Short mmCIF file of C-alpha atoms in Angstrom, two decimals:
data_model
loop_
_atom_site.label_atom_id
_atom_site.label_comp_id
_atom_site.label_asym_id
_atom_site.label_seq_id
_atom_site.Cartn_x
_atom_site.Cartn_y
_atom_site.Cartn_z
CA MET A 1 42.49 41.59 101.48
CA GLY A 2 44.07 44.23 99.62
CA GLY A 3 45.10 41.82 97.03
CA ALA A 4 41.58 40.63 96.70
CA ALA A 5 40.24 44.15 96.59
CA ALA A 6 42.53 44.87 93.75
CA LEU A 7 41.64 41.66 91.79
CA GLN A 8 37.87 42.57 92.25
CA ALA A 9 38.61 46.17 91.17
CA GLY A 10 40.66 44.95 88.11
CA GLY A 11 37.59 42.78 87.15
CA TYR A 12 39.43 39.48 87.91
CA LEU A 13 37.14 38.63 90.84
CA PRO A 14 33.44 38.76 90.95
CA ALA A 15 31.62 40.96 93.44
CA LEU A 16 30.71 39.51 96.91
CA GLY A 17 26.98 39.33 95.94
CA GLY A 18 27.61 36.48 93.50
CA VAL A 19 28.62 35.97 90.04
CA GLN A 20 26.37 37.92 87.47
CA GLU A 21 25.33 35.55 84.75
CA THR A 22 25.62 37.31 81.26
CA GLY A 23 24.56 34.35 79.16
CA GLU A 24 27.85 34.55 77.31
CA VAL A 25 31.45 33.08 78.04
CA ALA A 26 33.30 36.50 78.39
CA ALA A 27 37.03 34.96 79.01
CA SER A 28 38.92 32.91 76.49
CA ALA A 29 41.21 30.02 77.51
CA GLU A 30 44.19 32.28 77.79
CA GLN A 31 42.32 34.62 80.06
CA LEU A 32 41.26 31.75 82.21
CA ASP A 33 44.90 30.53 82.43
CA ALA A 34 46.04 33.98 83.50
CA LEU A 35 43.33 34.19 86.07
CA SER A 36 44.25 30.83 87.57
CA GLY A 37 47.73 31.79 87.86
CA GLU A 38 46.96 34.94 89.68
CA VAL A 39 44.49 33.15 92.01
CA ALA A 40 47.39 30.66 92.74
CA ALA A 41 49.71 33.53 93.46
CA LEU A 42 47.28 35.28 95.85
CA ARG A 43 46.75 32.10 97.84
CA ASP A 44 50.52 31.77 98.11
CA GLN A 45 50.68 35.26 99.53
CA VAL A 46 47.87 34.68 101.92
CA GLN A 47 49.39 31.47 103.12
CA SER A 48 52.68 33.14 103.68
CA ALA A 49 51.31 36.12 105.57
CA PRO A 50 52.14 36.25 109.35
CA ALA A 51 49.52 35.09 111.77
CA ALA A 52 47.60 38.08 113.24
CA PRO A 53 47.23 38.89 116.91
CA ALA A 54 44.47 37.63 118.80
CA GLU A 55 42.82 40.90 118.88
CA ASN A 56 42.68 40.70 115.17
CA GLY A 57 40.49 37.58 115.35
CA ALA A 58 37.87 39.22 113.10
CA ALA A 59 40.40 40.08 110.35
CA ALA A 60 41.62 36.36 110.50
CA GLU A 61 38.29 35.14 110.09
CA GLN A 62 37.81 37.57 107.18
CA LEU A 63 41.14 36.07 105.56
CA THR A 64 39.97 32.61 106.16
CA ALA A 65 36.82 33.57 104.44
CA LEU A 66 38.54 35.08 101.63
CA GLY A 67 40.63 32.15 101.20
CA GLN A 68 37.74 29.96 100.83
CA ARG A 69 36.08 32.25 98.38
CA ILE A 70 39.45 32.16 96.60
CA GLU A 71 39.30 28.40 96.44
CA THR A 72 35.65 28.60 95.33
CA LEU A 73 36.78 31.00 92.70
CA GLU A 74 39.54 28.82 91.50
CA THR A 75 37.23 25.95 91.46
CA SER A 76 34.69 28.00 89.43
CA ALA A 77 37.40 29.21 87.22
CA SER A 78 38.69 25.67 86.60
CA THR A 79 35.13 24.30 86.01
CA ALA A 80 34.51 27.39 83.54
CA GLY A 81 37.60 26.64 81.81
CA ALA A 82 36.83 23.12 81.34
CA GLU A 83 33.34 23.91 80.35
CA ALA A 84 34.75 26.40 77.87
CA THR A 85 37.24 23.91 76.51
CA ALA A 86 34.64 21.30 76.35
CA GLY A 87 32.26 23.91 74.61
CA LEU A 88 35.04 24.78 72.32
CA GLN A 89 35.98 21.22 71.60
CA GLN A 90 32.09 20.57 71.02
CA ALA A 91 31.90 23.42 68.74
CA GLY A 92 34.72 22.37 66.79
CA GLU A 93 33.45 18.84 66.60
CA THR A 94 30.12 20.48 65.48
CA ALA A 95 31.78 22.54 62.94
CA VAL A 96 33.81 19.39 61.70
CA ALA A 97 30.52 17.33 61.66
CA ALA A 98 28.59 20.34 59.85
CA GLN A 99 31.72 20.58 57.52
CA GLN A 100 31.30 16.85 56.90
CA THR A 101 27.64 17.19 56.39
CA ALA A 102 28.03 20.05 53.98
CA THR A 103 30.62 17.98 51.98
CA ALA A 104 28.30 14.97 52.10
CA ALA A 105 25.42 17.25 50.91
CA GLN A 106 27.67 18.68 48.16
CA GLU A 107 28.76 15.16 47.19
CA THR A 108 24.95 14.29 47.10
CA ALA A 109 24.12 17.20 45.19
CA ALA A 110 26.97 16.33 42.72
CA ALA A 111 25.70 12.76 42.50
CA ALA A 112 22.07 13.92 42.05
CA GLN A 113 23.28 16.24 39.27
CA GLU A 114 25.25 13.53 37.67
CA THR A 115 22.25 11.28 37.96
CA ALA A 116 19.87 14.19 36.49
CA ASN A 117 22.37 14.59 33.64
CA ALA A 118 22.46 10.97 32.97
CA ALA A 119 18.64 10.87 33.11
CA GLN A 120 18.49 13.80 30.62
CA GLN A 121 20.94 12.21 28.29
CA ALA A 122 18.83 8.89 28.42
CA ALA A 123 15.57 10.82 27.72
CA THR A 124 17.24 12.44 24.99
CA ALA A 125 18.48 9.15 23.48
CA ALA A 126 14.92 7.73 24.05
CA GLN A 127 13.50 10.67 22.07
CA GLN A 128 16.03 10.22 19.17
CA SER A 129 15.26 6.51 19.20
CA ALA A 130 11.50 7.14 19.21
CA THR A 131 11.89 9.63 16.34
CA GLN A 132 13.93 7.20 14.22
CA ALA A 133 11.50 4.24 15.07
CA ASN A 134 8.56 6.61 13.95
CA GLU A 135 10.47 7.65 10.69
CA ALA A 136 11.31 3.84 10.28
CA ALA A 137 7.62 2.87 10.84
CA THR A 138 6.61 5.67 8.27
CA ALA A 139 8.87 4.46 5.56
CA THR A 140 7.65 0.85 6.20
CA GLN A 141 4.08 2.02 5.84
CA GLN A 142 4.81 3.92 2.75
CA ALA A 143 6.80 1.02 1.28
CA ALA A 144 3.99 -1.43 2.20
CA GLU A 145 1.38 1.00 0.51
CA GLN A 146 3.68 1.22 -2.60
CA ALA A 147 3.86 -2.56 -2.77
CA SER A 148 0.27 -2.98 -2.27
CA ALA A 149 -0.47 -0.68 -4.93
CA LYS A 150 1.88 -2.45 -7.38
CA VAL A 151 0.40 -5.77 -6.41
CA ASP A 152 -3.30 -4.37 -7.10
CA GLU A 153 -2.05 -2.87 -10.39
CA ALA A 154 -0.37 -6.22 -11.33
CA ALA A 155 -3.55 -8.07 -10.40
CA ALA A 156 -5.83 -5.68 -12.32
CA GLN A 157 -3.50 -6.19 -15.33
CA PHE A 158 -3.61 -9.79 -15.04
CA GLU A 159 -7.36 -9.98 -14.76
CA SER A 160 -7.61 -7.54 -17.67
CA ARG A 161 -5.27 -9.84 -19.67
CA ILE A 162 -7.38 -12.99 -18.70
CA ALA A 163 -10.72 -11.12 -19.56
CA GLY A 164 -9.14 -10.11 -22.84
CA MET A 165 -8.00 -13.77 -23.64
CA GLU A 166 -11.51 -14.98 -22.66
CA ALA A 167 -13.12 -12.35 -24.82
CA ASN A 168 -10.87 -13.30 -27.73
CA ASN A 169 -11.78 -16.90 -27.32
CA ARG A 170 -15.39 -16.03 -27.39
CA ARG A 171 -14.88 -14.09 -30.43
CA ALA A 172 -13.01 -16.67 -32.21
CA ASP A 173 -15.75 -19.19 -31.36
CA GLY A 174 -18.43 -16.82 -32.43
CA ALA A 175 -16.46 -16.31 -35.64
CA LEU A 176 -16.18 -20.00 -36.19
CA ALA A 177 -19.86 -20.57 -35.51
CA ALA A 178 -20.80 -17.69 -37.88
CA ALA A 179 -18.86 -19.14 -40.71
CA ASN A 180 -20.30 -22.52 -40.21
CA LEU A 181 -23.80 -21.02 -40.21
CA LYS A 182 -23.13 -18.94 -43.51
CA SER A 183 -21.74 -22.22 -45.18
CA ALA A 184 -24.95 -24.09 -44.16
CA ILE A 185 -27.15 -21.13 -45.33
CA ASP A 186 -25.34 -20.93 -48.62
CA GLN A 187 -25.99 -24.68 -49.27
CA GLY A 188 -29.79 -23.98 -49.34
CA GLY A 189 -30.56 -26.81 -46.83
CA PRO A 190 -31.66 -26.82 -43.11
CA PHE A 191 -29.19 -24.93 -40.62
CA MET A 192 -30.97 -25.29 -37.33
CA SER A 193 -28.02 -26.91 -35.71
CA GLN A 194 -25.49 -24.42 -36.83
CA LEU A 195 -27.92 -21.60 -35.86
CA GLU A 196 -28.12 -23.11 -32.30
CA THR A 197 -24.39 -23.35 -32.08
CA TYR A 198 -23.96 -19.73 -33.11
CA ALA A 199 -26.39 -18.54 -30.59
CA GLU A 200 -24.71 -20.58 -27.79
CA ALA A 201 -21.20 -19.39 -28.79
CA THR A 202 -22.22 -15.54 -28.95
CA GLY A 203 -25.10 -15.25 -26.57
CA ALA A 204 -27.12 -13.87 -29.41
CA GLY A 205 -30.76 -13.36 -28.91
CA ALA A 206 -32.68 -11.23 -31.28
CA ALA A 207 -30.13 -11.57 -34.01
CA THR A 208 -30.99 -15.28 -34.56
CA GLU A 209 -35.04 -15.01 -34.16
CA ASP A 210 -35.19 -13.68 -37.77
CA LEU A 211 -33.42 -16.87 -38.94
CA ARG A 212 -35.46 -19.44 -36.88
CA ALA A 213 -38.43 -19.23 -39.24
CA PHE A 214 -36.12 -20.61 -42.14
CA ALA A 215 -33.81 -22.70 -40.10
CA ALA A 216 -35.89 -25.97 -40.48
CA ASP A 217 -36.33 -25.80 -44.33
CA GLY A 218 -33.41 -23.46 -45.22
CA VAL A 219 -33.36 -20.50 -47.56
CA PRO A 220 -32.78 -20.68 -51.35
CA SER A 221 -29.42 -19.83 -52.64
CA LYS A 222 -28.82 -17.23 -55.18
CA GLN A 223 -28.11 -19.78 -57.81
CA ALA A 224 -31.52 -21.49 -56.98
CA LEU A 225 -33.26 -18.07 -57.11
CA ALA A 226 -31.67 -17.26 -60.59
CA ALA A 227 -32.94 -20.61 -61.77
CA GLU A 228 -36.52 -19.79 -60.71
CA TRP A 229 -36.52 -16.35 -61.98
CA PRO A 230 -37.45 -16.83 -65.79
CA ALA A 231 -40.81 -18.60 -64.88
CA VAL A 232 -41.55 -15.85 -62.25
CA GLU A 233 -40.55 -13.09 -64.81
CA ASP A 234 -42.92 -14.60 -67.46
CA LYS A 235 -45.73 -14.55 -64.79
CA ILE A 236 -45.13 -10.90 -64.04
CA ALA A 237 -45.04 -9.97 -67.71
CA GLU A 238 -48.19 -11.76 -68.48
CA SER A 239 -50.00 -10.16 -65.66
CA LEU A 240 -48.74 -6.70 -66.77
CA ARG A 241 -50.36 -7.39 -70.30
CA PRO A 242 -53.54 -9.08 -70.06
CA ALA A 243 -55.75 -9.64 -73.21
CA GLN A 244 -58.90 -7.59 -73.21
CA PRO A 245 -61.92 -9.92 -73.26
CA ASP A 246 -63.67 -7.54 -75.93
CA ALA A 247 -60.57 -6.81 -77.97
CA PRO A 248 -60.46 -7.81 -81.60
CA VAL A 249 -59.31 -11.31 -82.45
CA GLN A 250 -56.14 -9.97 -83.99
CA GLU A 251 -55.19 -8.10 -80.66
CA GLN A 252 -55.95 -11.04 -78.55
CA LEU A 253 -53.76 -13.22 -80.94
CA LEU A 254 -50.75 -10.69 -80.68
CA SER A 255 -51.04 -10.69 -76.81
CA GLY A 256 -50.80 -14.52 -76.80
CA LEU A 257 -47.86 -14.27 -79.03
CA ARG A 258 -46.20 -11.64 -76.78
CA SER A 259 -46.54 -14.10 -73.76
CA LEU A 260 -44.56 -16.82 -75.65
CA VAL A 261 -41.89 -14.61 -76.98
CA GLN A 262 -40.15 -12.02 -74.66
CA VAL A 263 -38.19 -9.32 -76.28
CA ARG A 264 -36.06 -7.17 -74.15
CA PRO A 265 -33.19 -4.77 -74.54
CA ALA A 266 -29.75 -5.86 -73.65
CA GLY A 267 -28.66 -4.74 -70.24
CA PRO A 268 -30.88 -3.05 -67.65
CA ALA A 269 -33.29 -0.26 -68.65
CA PRO A 270 -32.24 3.24 -67.37
CA ALA A 271 -33.71 4.17 -63.82
CA GLU A 272 -35.79 6.99 -65.15
CA ALA A 273 -37.41 4.44 -68.01
CA LYS A 274 -41.01 3.69 -67.24
CA GLY A 275 -43.31 0.85 -68.15
CA PRO A 276 -43.54 -2.91 -67.62
CA ASP A 277 -40.75 -3.75 -69.95
CA ALA A 278 -38.16 -1.29 -68.18
CA VAL A 279 -39.19 -2.78 -64.69
CA LEU A 280 -38.58 -6.41 -65.70
CA SER A 281 -35.50 -5.31 -67.66
CA ARG A 282 -34.12 -3.92 -64.15
CA LEU A 283 -35.41 -7.04 -62.20
CA ASN A 284 -33.66 -9.38 -64.48
CA ALA A 285 -30.44 -7.61 -64.40
CA ALA A 286 -30.57 -7.61 -60.45
CA ILE A 287 -31.12 -11.32 -60.38
CA GLU A 288 -28.27 -12.03 -62.85
CA SER A 289 -25.89 -9.97 -60.80
CA GLY A 290 -26.96 -11.38 -57.48
CA ASP A 291 -28.15 -8.07 -56.24
CA LEU A 292 -31.15 -9.34 -54.34
CA ALA A 293 -31.77 -6.00 -52.34
CA GLY A 294 -31.79 -4.06 -55.70
CA TRP A 295 -34.29 -6.80 -56.94
CA GLN A 296 -36.51 -6.25 -53.92
CA SER A 297 -36.53 -2.53 -54.00
CA GLU A 298 -37.47 -2.66 -57.77
CA TRP A 299 -39.99 -5.29 -57.33
CA GLN A 300 -41.89 -3.01 -54.69
CA THR A 301 -42.57 -0.68 -57.75
CA LEU A 302 -44.51 -3.11 -59.71
CA PRO A 303 -48.24 -2.83 -60.08
CA GLN A 304 -50.33 -4.85 -57.72
CA ALA A 305 -50.97 -7.55 -60.36
CA GLY A 306 -47.38 -8.27 -60.91
CA GLN A 307 -46.68 -8.43 -57.20
CA ASP A 308 -49.55 -10.90 -56.65
CA VAL A 309 -48.30 -13.36 -59.14
CA SER A 310 -44.59 -13.23 -57.70
CA GLN A 311 -45.38 -13.06 -53.98
CA ASP A 312 -43.86 -16.34 -53.11
CA PHE A 313 -40.66 -15.67 -55.15
CA ALA A 314 -40.29 -12.40 -53.30
CA SER A 315 -40.72 -13.96 -49.95
CA ARG A 316 -38.04 -16.38 -50.84
CA VAL A 317 -35.81 -13.49 -51.93
CA ALA A 318 -36.60 -11.66 -48.62
CA ALA A 319 -35.67 -14.83 -46.63
CA ARG A 320 -32.31 -14.86 -48.42
CA LEU A 321 -31.77 -11.43 -47.78
CA THR A 322 -32.70 -11.77 -44.12
CA ALA A 323 -30.15 -14.61 -43.76
CA ASP A 324 -27.36 -12.76 -45.71
CA ARG A 325 -27.88 -9.78 -43.38
CA VAL A 326 -27.81 -11.70 -40.08
CA VAL A 327 -24.85 -13.78 -41.19
CA ALA A 328 -22.89 -10.71 -42.26
CA GLU A 329 -23.54 -8.85 -39.02
CA ALA A 330 -22.55 -11.75 -37.03
CA LEU A 331 -19.29 -12.24 -39.00
CA SER A 332 -18.45 -8.50 -38.86
CA SER A 333 -19.14 -8.57 -35.09
CA ALA A 334 -16.91 -11.53 -34.43
CA LEU A 335 -14.12 -10.36 -36.63
CA ALA A 336 -14.10 -6.93 -35.83
CA PRO A 337 -10.83 -5.63 -33.58
CA ALA A 338 -11.29 -5.64 -29.99
CA PRO A 339 -12.58 -2.24 -28.59
CA ALA A 340 -9.90 -0.04 -26.87
CA GLY A 341 -11.99 -0.06 -23.62
CA GLY A 342 -11.32 -3.95 -23.03
CA ALA A 343 -13.56 -6.89 -23.11
CA ASP A 344 -16.12 -5.24 -21.08
CA SER A 345 -16.94 -2.58 -23.72
CA GLN A 346 -17.49 -5.18 -26.56
CA PRO A 347 -21.03 -4.74 -27.89
CA PRO A 348 -23.12 -7.96 -27.48
CA ALA A 349 -23.72 -10.17 -30.41
CA ASP A 350 -27.29 -9.38 -30.92
CA GLN A 351 -26.17 -5.61 -31.63
CA PRO A 352 -23.77 -5.98 -34.55
CA THR A 353 -20.88 -3.40 -35.18
CA GLY A 354 -21.46 -2.96 -38.85
CA GLN A 355 -23.13 -3.75 -42.00
CA ALA A 356 -21.42 -5.87 -44.61
CA ASN A 357 -22.07 -5.96 -48.38
CA GLN A 358 -25.00 -8.09 -49.14
CA GLY A 359 -24.42 -11.16 -51.13
#
């Protein structure tokens, strides 16, 4: 009992009222081993103690109860030690499992980081590939646009050259038709066929209308007009010097003689010279030189009597002038250099580009 009291006072045994639960394991494994050793030593002492006298029965009962409590205590200590050992083992296993879990988590995090890095690298590579593809597409688009522009330019040049060749062919056909028309007109005979060919080749409209009135019968040549002129000239001279009915016989005789014999100065009279003789002189010089335009201008200054007797001849001269003008304009238009603006800027055939010399 004294030993139990000492153990209880030393804190190795719990109080008789029961073990107080503190919720924590106070003793370590070494302390539990030491407690077990002391309990075993105490049991040995109790067992080796001499039996107490009969009168001390109460004390014996107390010792028996104390021994039972010691056994209970020993059992509790063993159980607590086992539980502590199991708890420590479980805690170790839990710590190992937690360490393994942490290691696995760390490995998973590392793998996730590697995966994220790989994904980032893949995304960067994809972005670079997309940028390169975009640049390649832009370059291809630019090359296609440049090629299309070159094709359009080549096609435009080709079409322009074809149009120029066609225009040159039309101009050549028009020039040939105009030359044939001029040759037919110069011969003095009908030229309707040549006129129609020229109109078809050049698309001329108004330019040919002035000739249609003479195409069936033709227009006189300059040689034919020069051959007809002397008779016409005599008619004009006679009309400008009529004999007066009440004039003396001598004056009427002289007037008749003047109509038979024409005396004119050599060469044309000066432009400022007046009178019938001066006008006739200039008309004669114009016919001889082939200046039909000059003849027509001078004829318009004749008195009305002179114009009346020569109206038919003047109309033939006008027809020849019209033919010469139209043919000259047609040849000028057909033989003129191509305009710088191309075939589209070529003037139509019925709008000649220039006026050639008459004749």
